[in-house]
Short mmCIF file of C-alpha atoms in Angstrom, two decimals:
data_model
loop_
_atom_site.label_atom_id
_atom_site.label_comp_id
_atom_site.label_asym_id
_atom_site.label_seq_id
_atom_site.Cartn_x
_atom_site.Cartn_y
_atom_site.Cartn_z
CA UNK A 637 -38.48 49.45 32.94
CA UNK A 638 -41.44 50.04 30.50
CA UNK A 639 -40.15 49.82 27.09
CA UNK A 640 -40.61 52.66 23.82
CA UNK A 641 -41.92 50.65 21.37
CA UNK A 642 -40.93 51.50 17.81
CA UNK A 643 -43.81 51.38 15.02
CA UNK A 644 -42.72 50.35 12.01
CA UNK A 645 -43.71 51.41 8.66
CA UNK A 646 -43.22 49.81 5.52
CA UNK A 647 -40.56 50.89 3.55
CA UNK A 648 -38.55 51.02 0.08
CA UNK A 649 -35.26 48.29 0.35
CA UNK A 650 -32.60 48.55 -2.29
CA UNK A 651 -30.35 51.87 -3.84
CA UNK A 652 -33.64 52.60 -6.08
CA UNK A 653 -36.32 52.87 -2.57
CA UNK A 654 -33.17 54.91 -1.30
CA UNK A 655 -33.33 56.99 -4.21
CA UNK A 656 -37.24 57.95 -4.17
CA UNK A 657 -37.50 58.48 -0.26
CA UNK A 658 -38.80 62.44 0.02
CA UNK A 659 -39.50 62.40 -3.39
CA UNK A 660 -43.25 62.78 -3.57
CA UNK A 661 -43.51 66.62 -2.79
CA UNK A 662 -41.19 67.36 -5.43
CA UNK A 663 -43.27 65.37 -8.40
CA UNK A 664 -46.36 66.66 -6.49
CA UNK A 665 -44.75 69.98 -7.53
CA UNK A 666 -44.03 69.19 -11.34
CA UNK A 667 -47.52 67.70 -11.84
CA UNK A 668 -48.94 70.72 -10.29
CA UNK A 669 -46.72 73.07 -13.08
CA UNK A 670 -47.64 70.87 -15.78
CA UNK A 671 -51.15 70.72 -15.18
CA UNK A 672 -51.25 74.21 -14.71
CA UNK A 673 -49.68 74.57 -18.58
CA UNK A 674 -51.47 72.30 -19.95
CA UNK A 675 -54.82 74.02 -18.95
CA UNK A 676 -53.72 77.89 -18.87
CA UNK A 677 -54.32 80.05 -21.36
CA UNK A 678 -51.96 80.34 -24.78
CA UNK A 679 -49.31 82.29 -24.17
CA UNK A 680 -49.24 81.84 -20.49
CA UNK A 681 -46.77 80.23 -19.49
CA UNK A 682 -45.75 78.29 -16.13
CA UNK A 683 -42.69 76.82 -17.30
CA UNK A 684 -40.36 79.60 -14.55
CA UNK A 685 -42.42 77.11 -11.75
CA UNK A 686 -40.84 73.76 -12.64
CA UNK A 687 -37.39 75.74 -11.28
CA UNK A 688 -38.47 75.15 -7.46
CA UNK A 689 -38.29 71.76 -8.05
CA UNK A 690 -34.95 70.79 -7.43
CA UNK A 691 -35.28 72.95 -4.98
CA UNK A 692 -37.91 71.06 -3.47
CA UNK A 693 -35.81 68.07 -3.88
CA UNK A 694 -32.52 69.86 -1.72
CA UNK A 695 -34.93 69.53 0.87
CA UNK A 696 -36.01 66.14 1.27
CA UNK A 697 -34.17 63.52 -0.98
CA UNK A 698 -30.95 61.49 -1.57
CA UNK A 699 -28.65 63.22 -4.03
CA UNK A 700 -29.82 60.27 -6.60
CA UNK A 701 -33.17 61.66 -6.33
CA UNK A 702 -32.13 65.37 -6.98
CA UNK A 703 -30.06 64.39 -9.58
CA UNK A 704 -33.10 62.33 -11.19
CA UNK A 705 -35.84 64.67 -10.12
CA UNK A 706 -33.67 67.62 -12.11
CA UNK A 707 -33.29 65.65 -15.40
CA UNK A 708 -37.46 64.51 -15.20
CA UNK A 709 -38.09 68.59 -14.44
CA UNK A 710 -35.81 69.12 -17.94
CA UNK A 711 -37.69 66.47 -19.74
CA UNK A 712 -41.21 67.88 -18.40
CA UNK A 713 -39.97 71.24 -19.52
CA UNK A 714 -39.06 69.92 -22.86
CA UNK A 715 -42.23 68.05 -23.75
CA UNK A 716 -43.97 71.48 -22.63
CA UNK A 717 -42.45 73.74 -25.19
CA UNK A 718 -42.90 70.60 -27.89
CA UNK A 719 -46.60 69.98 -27.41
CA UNK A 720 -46.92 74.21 -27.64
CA UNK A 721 -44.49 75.06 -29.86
CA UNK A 722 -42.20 76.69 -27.78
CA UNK A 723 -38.62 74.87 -28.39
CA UNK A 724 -37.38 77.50 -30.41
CA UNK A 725 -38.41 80.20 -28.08
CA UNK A 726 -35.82 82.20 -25.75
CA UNK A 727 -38.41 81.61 -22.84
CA UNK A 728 -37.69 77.91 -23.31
CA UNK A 729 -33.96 78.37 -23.47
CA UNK A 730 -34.42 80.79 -19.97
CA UNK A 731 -36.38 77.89 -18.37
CA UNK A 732 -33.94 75.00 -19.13
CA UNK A 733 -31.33 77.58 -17.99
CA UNK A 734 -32.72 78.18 -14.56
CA UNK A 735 -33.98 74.78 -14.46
CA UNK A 736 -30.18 73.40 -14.36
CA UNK A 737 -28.61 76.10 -12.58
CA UNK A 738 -31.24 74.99 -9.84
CA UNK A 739 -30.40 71.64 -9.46
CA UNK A 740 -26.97 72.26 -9.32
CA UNK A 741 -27.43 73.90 -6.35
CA UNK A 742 -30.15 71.64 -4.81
CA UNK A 743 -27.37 69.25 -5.32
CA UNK A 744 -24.76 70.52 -2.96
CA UNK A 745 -27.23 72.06 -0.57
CA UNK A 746 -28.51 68.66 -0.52
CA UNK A 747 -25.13 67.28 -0.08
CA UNK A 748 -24.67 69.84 3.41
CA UNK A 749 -27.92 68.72 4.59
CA UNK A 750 -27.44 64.86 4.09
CA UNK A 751 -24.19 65.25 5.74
CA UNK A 752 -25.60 67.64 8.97
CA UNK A 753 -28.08 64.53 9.34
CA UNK A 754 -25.22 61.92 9.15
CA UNK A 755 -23.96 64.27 12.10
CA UNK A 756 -27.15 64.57 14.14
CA UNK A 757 -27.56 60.83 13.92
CA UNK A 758 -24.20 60.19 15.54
CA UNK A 759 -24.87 62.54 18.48
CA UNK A 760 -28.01 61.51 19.49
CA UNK A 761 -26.63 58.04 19.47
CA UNK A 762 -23.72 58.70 21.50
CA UNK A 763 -26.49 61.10 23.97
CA UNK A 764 -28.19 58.03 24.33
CA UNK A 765 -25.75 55.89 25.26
CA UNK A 766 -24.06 58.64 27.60
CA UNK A 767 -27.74 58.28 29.21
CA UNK A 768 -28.13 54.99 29.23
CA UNK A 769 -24.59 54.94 31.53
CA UNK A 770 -26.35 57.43 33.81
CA UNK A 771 -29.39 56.21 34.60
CA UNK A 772 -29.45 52.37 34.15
CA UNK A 773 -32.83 50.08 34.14
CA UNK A 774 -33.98 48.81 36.90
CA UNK A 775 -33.43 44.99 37.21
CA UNK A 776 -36.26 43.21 38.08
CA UNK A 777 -34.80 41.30 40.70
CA UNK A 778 -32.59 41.79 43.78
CA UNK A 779 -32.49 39.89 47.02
CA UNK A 780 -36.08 39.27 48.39
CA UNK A 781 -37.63 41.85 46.65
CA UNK A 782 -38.97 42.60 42.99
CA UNK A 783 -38.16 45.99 41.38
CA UNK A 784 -40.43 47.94 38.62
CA UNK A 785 -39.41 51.25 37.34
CA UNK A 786 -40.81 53.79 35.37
CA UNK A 787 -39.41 57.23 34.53
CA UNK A 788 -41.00 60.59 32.28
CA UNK A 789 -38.73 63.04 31.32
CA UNK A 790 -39.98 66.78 30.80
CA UNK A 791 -38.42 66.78 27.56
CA UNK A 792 -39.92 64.89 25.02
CA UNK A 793 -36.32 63.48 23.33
CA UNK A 794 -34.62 63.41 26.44
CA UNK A 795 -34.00 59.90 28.06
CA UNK A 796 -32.98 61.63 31.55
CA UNK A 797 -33.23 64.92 33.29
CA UNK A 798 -32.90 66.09 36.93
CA UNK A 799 -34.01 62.95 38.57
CA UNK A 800 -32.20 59.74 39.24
CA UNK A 801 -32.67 56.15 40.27
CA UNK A 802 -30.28 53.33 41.14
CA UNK A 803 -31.09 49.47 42.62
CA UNK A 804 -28.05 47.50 44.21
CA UNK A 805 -28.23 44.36 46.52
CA UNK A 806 -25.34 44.78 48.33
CA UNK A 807 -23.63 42.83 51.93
CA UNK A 808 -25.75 44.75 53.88
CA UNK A 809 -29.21 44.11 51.85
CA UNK A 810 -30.97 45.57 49.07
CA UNK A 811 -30.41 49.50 48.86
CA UNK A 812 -32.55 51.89 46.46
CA UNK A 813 -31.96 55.76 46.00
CA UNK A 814 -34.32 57.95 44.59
CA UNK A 815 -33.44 61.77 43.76
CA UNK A 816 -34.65 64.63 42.25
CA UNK A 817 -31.97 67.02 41.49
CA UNK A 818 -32.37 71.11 41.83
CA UNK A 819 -32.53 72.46 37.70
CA UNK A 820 -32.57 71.65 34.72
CA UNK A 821 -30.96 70.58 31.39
CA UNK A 822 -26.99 69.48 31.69
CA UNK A 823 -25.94 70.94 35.07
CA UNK A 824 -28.89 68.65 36.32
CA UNK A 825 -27.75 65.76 34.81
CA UNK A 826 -23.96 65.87 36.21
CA UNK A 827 -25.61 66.41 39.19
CA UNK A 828 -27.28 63.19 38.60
CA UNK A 829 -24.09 61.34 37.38
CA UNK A 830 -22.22 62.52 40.54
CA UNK A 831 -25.08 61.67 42.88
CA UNK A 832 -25.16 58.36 41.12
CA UNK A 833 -21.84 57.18 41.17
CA UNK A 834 -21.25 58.64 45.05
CA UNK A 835 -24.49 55.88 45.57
CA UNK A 836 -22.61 53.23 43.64
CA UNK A 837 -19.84 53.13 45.41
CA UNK A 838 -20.95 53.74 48.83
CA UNK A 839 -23.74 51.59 48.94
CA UNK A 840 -21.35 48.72 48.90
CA UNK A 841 -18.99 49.89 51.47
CA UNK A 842 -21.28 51.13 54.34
CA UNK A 843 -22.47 49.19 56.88
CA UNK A 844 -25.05 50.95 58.07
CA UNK A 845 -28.14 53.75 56.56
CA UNK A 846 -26.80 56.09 58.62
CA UNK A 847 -22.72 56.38 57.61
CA UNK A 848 -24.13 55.90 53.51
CA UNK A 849 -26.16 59.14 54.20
CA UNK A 850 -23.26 60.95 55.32
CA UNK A 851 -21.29 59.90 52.32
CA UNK A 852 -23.76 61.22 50.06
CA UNK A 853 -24.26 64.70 51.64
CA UNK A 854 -20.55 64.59 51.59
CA UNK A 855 -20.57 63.60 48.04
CA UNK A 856 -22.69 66.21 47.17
CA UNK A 857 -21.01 68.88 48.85
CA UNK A 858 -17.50 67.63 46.83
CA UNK A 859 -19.66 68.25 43.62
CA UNK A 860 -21.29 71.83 44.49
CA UNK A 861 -17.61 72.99 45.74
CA UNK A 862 -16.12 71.83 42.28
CA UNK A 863 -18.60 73.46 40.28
CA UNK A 864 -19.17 76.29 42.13
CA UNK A 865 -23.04 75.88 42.61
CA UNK A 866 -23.05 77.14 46.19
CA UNK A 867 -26.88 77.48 47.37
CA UNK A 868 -27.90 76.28 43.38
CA UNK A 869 -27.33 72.79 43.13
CA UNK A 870 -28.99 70.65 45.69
CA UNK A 871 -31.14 67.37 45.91
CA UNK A 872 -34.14 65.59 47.47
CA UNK A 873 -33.51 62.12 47.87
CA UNK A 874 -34.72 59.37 49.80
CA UNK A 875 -33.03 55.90 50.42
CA UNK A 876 -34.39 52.61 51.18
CA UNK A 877 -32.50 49.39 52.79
CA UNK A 878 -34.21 46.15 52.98
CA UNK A 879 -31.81 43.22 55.22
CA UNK A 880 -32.78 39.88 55.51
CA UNK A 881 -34.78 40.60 58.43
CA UNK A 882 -38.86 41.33 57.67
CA UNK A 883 -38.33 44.97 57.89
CA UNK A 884 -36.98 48.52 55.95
CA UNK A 885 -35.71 51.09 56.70
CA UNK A 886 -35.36 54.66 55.28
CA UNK A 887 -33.72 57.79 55.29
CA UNK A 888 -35.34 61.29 53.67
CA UNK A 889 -33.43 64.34 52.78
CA UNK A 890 -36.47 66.82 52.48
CA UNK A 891 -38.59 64.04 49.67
CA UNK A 892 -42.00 62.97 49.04
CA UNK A 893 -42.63 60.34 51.65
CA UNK A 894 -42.69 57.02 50.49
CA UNK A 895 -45.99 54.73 50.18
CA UNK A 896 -46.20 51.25 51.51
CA UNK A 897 -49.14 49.20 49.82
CA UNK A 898 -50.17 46.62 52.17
CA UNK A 899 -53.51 44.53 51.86
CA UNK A 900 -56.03 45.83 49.72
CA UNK A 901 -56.12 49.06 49.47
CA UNK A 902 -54.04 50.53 52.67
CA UNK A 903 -51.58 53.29 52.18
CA UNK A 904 -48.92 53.82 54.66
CA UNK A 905 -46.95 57.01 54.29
CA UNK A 906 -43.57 55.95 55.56
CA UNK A 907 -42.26 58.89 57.24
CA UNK A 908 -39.03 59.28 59.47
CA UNK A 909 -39.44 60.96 63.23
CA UNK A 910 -37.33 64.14 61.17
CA UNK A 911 -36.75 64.95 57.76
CA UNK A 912 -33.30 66.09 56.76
CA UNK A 913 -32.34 68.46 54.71
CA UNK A 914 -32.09 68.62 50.94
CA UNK A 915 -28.05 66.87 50.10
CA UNK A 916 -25.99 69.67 49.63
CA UNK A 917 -27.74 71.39 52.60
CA UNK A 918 -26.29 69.55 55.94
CA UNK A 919 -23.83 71.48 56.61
CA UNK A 920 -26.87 74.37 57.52
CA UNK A 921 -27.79 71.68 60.41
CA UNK A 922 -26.40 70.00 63.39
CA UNK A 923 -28.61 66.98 64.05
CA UNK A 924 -28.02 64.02 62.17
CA UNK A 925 -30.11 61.53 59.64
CA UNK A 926 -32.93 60.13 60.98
CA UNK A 927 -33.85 56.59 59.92
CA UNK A 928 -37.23 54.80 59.82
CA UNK A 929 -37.25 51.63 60.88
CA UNK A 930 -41.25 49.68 59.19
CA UNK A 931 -42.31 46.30 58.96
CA UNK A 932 -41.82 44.98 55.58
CA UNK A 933 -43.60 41.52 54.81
CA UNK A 934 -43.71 39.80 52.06
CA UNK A 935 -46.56 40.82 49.81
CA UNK A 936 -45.63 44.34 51.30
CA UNK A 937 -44.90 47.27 48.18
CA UNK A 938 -42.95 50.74 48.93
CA UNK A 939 -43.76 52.90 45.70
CA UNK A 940 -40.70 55.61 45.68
CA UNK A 941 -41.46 59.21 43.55
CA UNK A 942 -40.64 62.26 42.94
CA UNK A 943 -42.58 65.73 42.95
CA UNK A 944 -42.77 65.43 39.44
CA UNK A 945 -45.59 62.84 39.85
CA UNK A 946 -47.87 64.43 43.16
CA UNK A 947 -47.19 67.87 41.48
CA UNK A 948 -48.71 67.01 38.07
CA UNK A 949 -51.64 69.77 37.39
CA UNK A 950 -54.54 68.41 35.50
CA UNK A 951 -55.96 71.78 33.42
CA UNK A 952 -57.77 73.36 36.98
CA UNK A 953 -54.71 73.44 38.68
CA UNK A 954 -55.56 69.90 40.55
CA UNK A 955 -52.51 68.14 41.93
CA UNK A 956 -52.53 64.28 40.99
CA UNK A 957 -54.09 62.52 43.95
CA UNK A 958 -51.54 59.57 44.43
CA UNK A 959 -52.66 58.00 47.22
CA UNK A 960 -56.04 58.05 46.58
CA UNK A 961 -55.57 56.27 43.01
CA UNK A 962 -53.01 53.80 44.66
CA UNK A 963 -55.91 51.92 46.63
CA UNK A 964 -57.85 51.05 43.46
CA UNK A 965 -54.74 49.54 41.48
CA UNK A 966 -53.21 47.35 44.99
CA UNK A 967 -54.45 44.40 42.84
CA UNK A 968 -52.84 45.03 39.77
CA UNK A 969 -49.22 43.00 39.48
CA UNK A 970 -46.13 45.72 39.12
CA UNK A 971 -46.00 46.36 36.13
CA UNK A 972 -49.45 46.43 35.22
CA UNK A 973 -50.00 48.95 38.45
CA UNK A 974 -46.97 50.89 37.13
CA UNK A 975 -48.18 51.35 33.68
CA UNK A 976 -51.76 52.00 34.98
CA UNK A 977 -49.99 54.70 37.04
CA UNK A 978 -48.18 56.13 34.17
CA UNK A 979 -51.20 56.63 31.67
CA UNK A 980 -53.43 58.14 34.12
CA UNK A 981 -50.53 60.43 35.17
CA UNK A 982 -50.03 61.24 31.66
CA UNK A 983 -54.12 61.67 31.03
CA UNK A 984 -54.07 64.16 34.17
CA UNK A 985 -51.77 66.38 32.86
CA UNK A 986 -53.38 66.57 29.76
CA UNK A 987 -50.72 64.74 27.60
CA UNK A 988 -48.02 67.66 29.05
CA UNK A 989 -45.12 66.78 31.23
CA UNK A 990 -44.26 69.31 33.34
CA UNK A 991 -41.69 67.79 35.47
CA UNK A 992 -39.35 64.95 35.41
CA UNK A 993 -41.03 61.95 37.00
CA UNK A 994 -39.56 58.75 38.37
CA UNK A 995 -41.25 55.84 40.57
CA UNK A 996 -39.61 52.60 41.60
CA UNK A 997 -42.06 49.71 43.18
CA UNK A 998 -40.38 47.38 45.42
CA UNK A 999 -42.40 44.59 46.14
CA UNK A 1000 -40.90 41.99 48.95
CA UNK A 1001 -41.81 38.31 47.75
CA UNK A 1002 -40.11 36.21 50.27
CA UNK A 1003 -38.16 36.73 53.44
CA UNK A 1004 -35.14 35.65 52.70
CA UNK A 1005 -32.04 36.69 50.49
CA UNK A 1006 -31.81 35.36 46.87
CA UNK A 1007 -29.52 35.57 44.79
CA UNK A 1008 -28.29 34.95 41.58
#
């Protein structure tokens, strides 16, 4: 899985850094107010300004640094009315006034807002985690084959969305599903979960392609009747099996057609006599799964997607040509052809993800099994 790399920026260590993070707007503030008395006018006066201060300070420091930023507002007030005269003068006394009653204030509003972040911090940790459970990385081994995964979620702090990935090597070979789930936002993601762990469990237990597509249609039937999403809550999968034996074979419940890379520069749409319907939909059909049965050698790659990647608009309205940008990267090792992949898809769209994207390269590198 290609990694979110963190930049780090250098940083205050110690109670006192602690105490001066979000501190320079607020002094930017006081020097502004105590330029602007220093060069006004006599008897004009900015010393009402140095009250939105500590307000300034509610907003972006520690409560050290409102308490501190309050007292160095009073003392900037003070040597004000001292270099003009002004000590004795109610004005003065009204500034000093509002100048504390402010910063008592900024002091518990501070205190809410520290707190809400204390809060927010927690639940995004636990969302990511919950996410992490959901959708695991792909492991860059299984079997004969090597795995490389990649996914872009639509929403730029969101981990996962409506489509869904999962790599076993199982009794009966290496098996790899790829969905995209109908929706959006949570009712798409415990979609996903459901779809997920119906995979998990299945994969292990069924002999053959054809009984684990019946237990995830089934699977995903149990989840629309329990949540009551009849004729809302489908998905396009596809699933792939590779045995021991040279060869895969795949089943497609109305997906993009997966892509074998063979030689340099060949695309092979691998596409099933019949594609089923959408899981959640087979009960609207009679005929069964159809599985493909290909050659798969070793040096062979199957790229799996979702529409999130061929239905990327660049700003005419273009689709991203896959296939066509596939036969210049066949060289390229995994990752590097996966990353290439993903900043080109990201430069066609113009930065903007409009879908949820996910693509897992298989690439077969001997015939046998391995494991461990």
């Amino acid at each position: 899985m290609a990694e979110v790399r963190r930049i780090r920026t250098p940083r205050l260590d110690g109670r006192f850094g602690r105490a001066l993070r979000g501190t320079p707007l607020p002094l930017l503030a006081l020097t502004a107010a105590a330029v602007l008395d220093a060069w006004a006018p006599f008897r004009t006066r900015f010393g009402p300004v140095l009250a939105a201060v500590p307000a300034l300070a509610a907003a972006t420091c520690t409560l050290t640094g409102i308490v501190c930023t309050g007292l160095l507002t009073g003392l900037v007030a003070t040597l004000i009315a001292w270099a003009n005269g002004w000590l004795i003068d109610s004005p003065f006394r009204v500034t000093i006034l509002c100048v504390a009653a402010v910063s008592v204030a900024a002091l518990e509003a501070g205190a809410v807002r520290l707190r809400r972040e204390r809060e927010l911090v927690n639940v995004r940790l636990i969302a990511e985690t919950a996410q992490r459970v959901v959708l695991r990385p792909v492991p860059e081994r299984l079997g004969p084959v090597r795995l490389n995964g990649v996914y872009l979620a639509a929403h730029h702090q969101a981990r996962i969305g409506g489509d869904a990935y999962e790599c076993l090597d199982t009794a009966h070979g290496v098996r790899v599903l790829v969905a995209d789930i109908r929706g959006k936002g949570l009712p798409a993601v415990e979609a996903a979960a459901a779809l997920l762990t119906c995979f998990r469990e299945a994969a292990h237990t069924e002999t053959s392609l054809h009984r684990l597509a019946q237990r995830l249609e089934a699977g995903t039937q149990r989840h629309v009747r329990a949540t009551n999403a009849f004729s809302e809550c489908f998905a396009t999968a596809v699933v792939v099996e590779i045995p021991d034996e040279e060869v895969v074979r795949v089943v497609r419940f109305g997906h993009p057609r997966p892509l074998l890379l063979r030689g340099s520069g060949r695309t092979i749409p691998l596409t099933p006599p019949t594609s089923s319907l959408p899981l959640g939909l087979g009960d609207l059909v009679q005929k069964g799964h159809q599985v493909l049965t290909a050659r798969f050698r070793p040096g062979d790659r199957i790229l799996l997607y979702t529409d999130g990647v061929t239905e990327c608009r660049a700003g005419d309205g273009t689709f991203y040509p896959l296939a066509q940008r596939l036969r210049h990267w066949t060289g390229l090792t995994g990752p590097a052809m996966l990353d290439t992949l993903r900043a080109d898809l990201v430069r066609h769209g113009r930065g903007r993800q409009q879908d949820d994207a996910a693509l897992v390269l298989i690439e077969r590198v001997d015939g046998g099994r391995r494991h461990g």
